[in-house]
Amino acid sequence: MVIGGESDGQRRQSVLPYVNTVSDMVKYTVMKQEALQKITVLLPRDLVKRATQASGQGLTPTIRQGLEAVARAEAFRALRQWRGKVKFSINVDQLRED
């Protein structure tokens, strides 16, 4: 949120980091309630450009989606370890009839 105007031709700093609109203020308030970790990463520019174009979002949401995809992949890997080890009492032929 920018406090005051641009009286001297310079934009004043935001009171809160990354908050310049009411929408940003709402997002910041919601994010503030979560446990967040600020990181610095070096990424190839081409990868960043391709990823943000593919997601259609900015850098932070794109990186968040990527991290969530990695976490999901690990969860699916853990589930695949159970393949063939769990016995179901469901008749597949009966399910197909429905």
mmCIF file of C-alpha atoms in Angstrom:
data_model
loop_
_atom_site.group_PDB
_atom_site.id
_atom_site.type_symbol
_atom_site.label_atom_id
_atom_site.label_comp_id
_atom_site.label_asym_id
_atom_site.label_seq_id
_atom_site.Cartn_x
_atom_site.Cartn_y
_atom_site.Cartn_z
ATOM 1 C CA MET A 1 0.000 0.000 0.000
ATOM 2 C CA VAL A 2 1.505 3.315 -0.975
ATOM 3 C CA ILE A 3 1.033 6.011 1.622
ATOM 4 C CA GLY A 4 0.765 9.581 0.373
ATOM 5 C CA GLY A 5 1.247 10.773 -3.163
ATOM 6 C CA GLU A 6 4.148 11.235 -5.495
ATOM 7 C CA SER A 7 4.686 14.863 -4.534
ATOM 8 C CA ASP A 8 8.409 14.983 -5.196
ATOM 9 C CA GLY A 9 8.276 12.852 -8.340
ATOM 10 C CA GLN A 10 9.457 9.755 -6.549
ATOM 11 C CA ARG A 11 7.281 6.849 -5.633
ATOM 12 C CA ARG A 12 7.234 6.226 -1.901
ATOM 13 C CA GLN A 13 8.084 2.814 -0.582
ATOM 14 C CA SER A 14 5.313 0.410 0.315
ATOM 15 C CA VAL A 15 4.558 0.086 4.027
ATOM 16 C CA LEU A 16 4.412 -3.700 3.607
ATOM 17 C CA PRO A 17 6.703 -5.660 1.293
ATOM 18 C CA TYR A 18 5.218 -6.429 -2.129
ATOM 19 C CA VAL A 19 1.938 -4.671 -1.295
ATOM 20 C CA ASN A 20 0.914 -1.972 -3.766
ATOM 21 C CA THR A 21 -2.833 -2.552 -4.213
ATOM 22 C CA VAL A 22 -5.792 -3.580 -2.087
ATOM 23 C CA SER A 23 -5.707 -6.981 -3.800
ATOM 24 C CA ASP A 24 -2.043 -7.354 -2.824
ATOM 25 C CA MET A 25 -2.944 -6.351 0.735
ATOM 26 C CA VAL A 26 -5.505 -9.172 0.935
ATOM 27 C CA LYS A 27 -3.019 -11.684 -0.503
ATOM 28 C CA TYR A 28 -0.315 -10.495 1.900
ATOM 29 C CA THR A 29 -2.653 -10.829 4.877
ATOM 30 C CA VAL A 30 -3.586 -14.387 3.896
ATOM 31 C CA MET A 31 0.043 -15.325 3.205
ATOM 32 C CA LYS A 32 1.161 -13.779 6.484
ATOM 33 C CA GLN A 33 -0.942 -16.355 8.318
ATOM 34 C CA GLU A 34 0.979 -19.186 6.654
ATOM 35 C CA ALA A 35 4.525 -20.104 7.555
ATOM 36 C CA LEU A 36 6.573 -18.627 4.725
ATOM 37 C CA GLN A 37 10.247 -18.902 3.892
ATOM 38 C CA LYS A 38 12.024 -16.367 1.734
ATOM 39 C CA ILE A 39 14.633 -17.907 -0.552
ATOM 40 C CA THR A 40 17.141 -16.788 -3.131
ATOM 41 C CA VAL A 41 17.714 -19.046 -6.121
ATOM 42 C CA LEU A 42 19.724 -18.753 -9.296
ATOM 43 C CA LEU A 43 17.742 -20.036 -12.272
ATOM 44 C CA PRO A 44 18.405 -20.047 -15.999
ATOM 45 C CA ARG A 45 16.523 -17.148 -17.614
ATOM 46 C CA ASP A 46 15.202 -19.361 -20.379
ATOM 47 C CA LEU A 47 13.730 -21.794 -17.846
ATOM 48 C CA VAL A 48 12.075 -18.960 -15.922
ATOM 49 C CA LYS A 49 10.632 -17.497 -19.130
ATOM 50 C CA ARG A 50 9.294 -20.853 -20.353
ATOM 51 C CA ALA A 51 7.834 -21.749 -16.954
ATOM 52 C CA THR A 52 6.074 -18.407 -16.407
ATOM 53 C CA GLN A 53 4.690 -18.485 -19.950
ATOM 54 C CA ALA A 54 3.456 -22.049 -19.468
ATOM 55 C CA SER A 55 1.772 -21.227 -16.159
ATOM 56 C CA GLY A 56 0.432 -17.859 -17.286
ATOM 57 C CA GLN A 57 1.355 -16.453 -13.881
ATOM 58 C CA GLY A 58 4.167 -14.506 -12.264
ATOM 59 C CA LEU A 59 7.391 -15.893 -10.917
ATOM 60 C CA THR A 60 6.319 -16.648 -7.330
ATOM 61 C CA PRO A 61 3.131 -18.575 -8.261
ATOM 62 C CA THR A 62 5.058 -20.435 -10.965
ATOM 63 C CA ILE A 63 7.774 -21.515 -8.540
ATOM 64 C CA ARG A 64 5.138 -22.445 -5.963
ATOM 65 C CA GLN A 65 3.382 -24.644 -8.558
ATOM 66 C CA GLY A 66 6.679 -26.322 -9.383
ATOM 67 C CA LEU A 67 7.443 -27.051 -5.740
ATOM 68 C CA GLU A 68 3.929 -28.420 -5.220
ATOM 69 C CA ALA A 69 4.391 -30.682 -8.276
ATOM 70 C CA VAL A 70 7.614 -32.073 -6.782
ATOM 71 C CA ALA A 71 5.847 -32.715 -3.463
ATOM 72 C CA ARG A 72 2.937 -34.448 -5.255
ATOM 73 C CA ALA A 73 5.351 -36.619 -7.227
ATOM 74 C CA GLU A 74 6.929 -37.798 -3.969
ATOM 75 C CA ALA A 75 3.490 -38.621 -2.531
ATOM 76 C CA PHE A 76 2.610 -40.649 -5.647
ATOM 77 C CA ARG A 77 5.981 -42.425 -5.460
ATOM 78 C CA ALA A 78 5.202 -43.434 -1.873
ATOM 79 C CA LEU A 79 1.760 -44.679 -2.917
ATOM 80 C CA ARG A 80 3.214 -46.728 -5.792
ATOM 81 C CA GLN A 81 5.222 -48.712 -3.247
ATOM 82 C CA TRP A 82 1.934 -50.137 -2.033
ATOM 83 C CA ARG A 83 0.957 -51.385 -5.512
ATOM 84 C CA GLY A 84 0.112 -55.078 -5.351
ATOM 85 C CA LYS A 85 0.400 -55.165 -1.560
ATOM 86 C CA VAL A 86 -3.113 -54.029 -0.664
ATOM 87 C CA LYS A 87 -5.988 -56.442 -1.123
ATOM 88 C CA PHE A 88 -9.322 -54.960 -2.153
ATOM 89 C CA SER A 89 -12.643 -56.717 -1.709
ATOM 90 C CA ILE A 90 -14.057 -55.037 -4.817
ATOM 91 C CA ASN A 91 -15.092 -56.994 -7.861
ATOM 92 C CA VAL A 92 -13.841 -55.044 -10.886
ATOM 93 C CA ASP A 93 -16.315 -56.761 -13.250
ATOM 94 C CA GLN A 94 -19.231 -55.610 -11.070
ATOM 95 C CA LEU A 95 -17.907 -52.049 -11.049
ATOM 96 C CA ARG A 96 -17.699 -52.049 -14.849
ATOM 97 C CA GLU A 97 -21.360 -53.084 -15.127
ATOM 98 C CA ASP A 98 -22.486 -49.842 -13.496
#
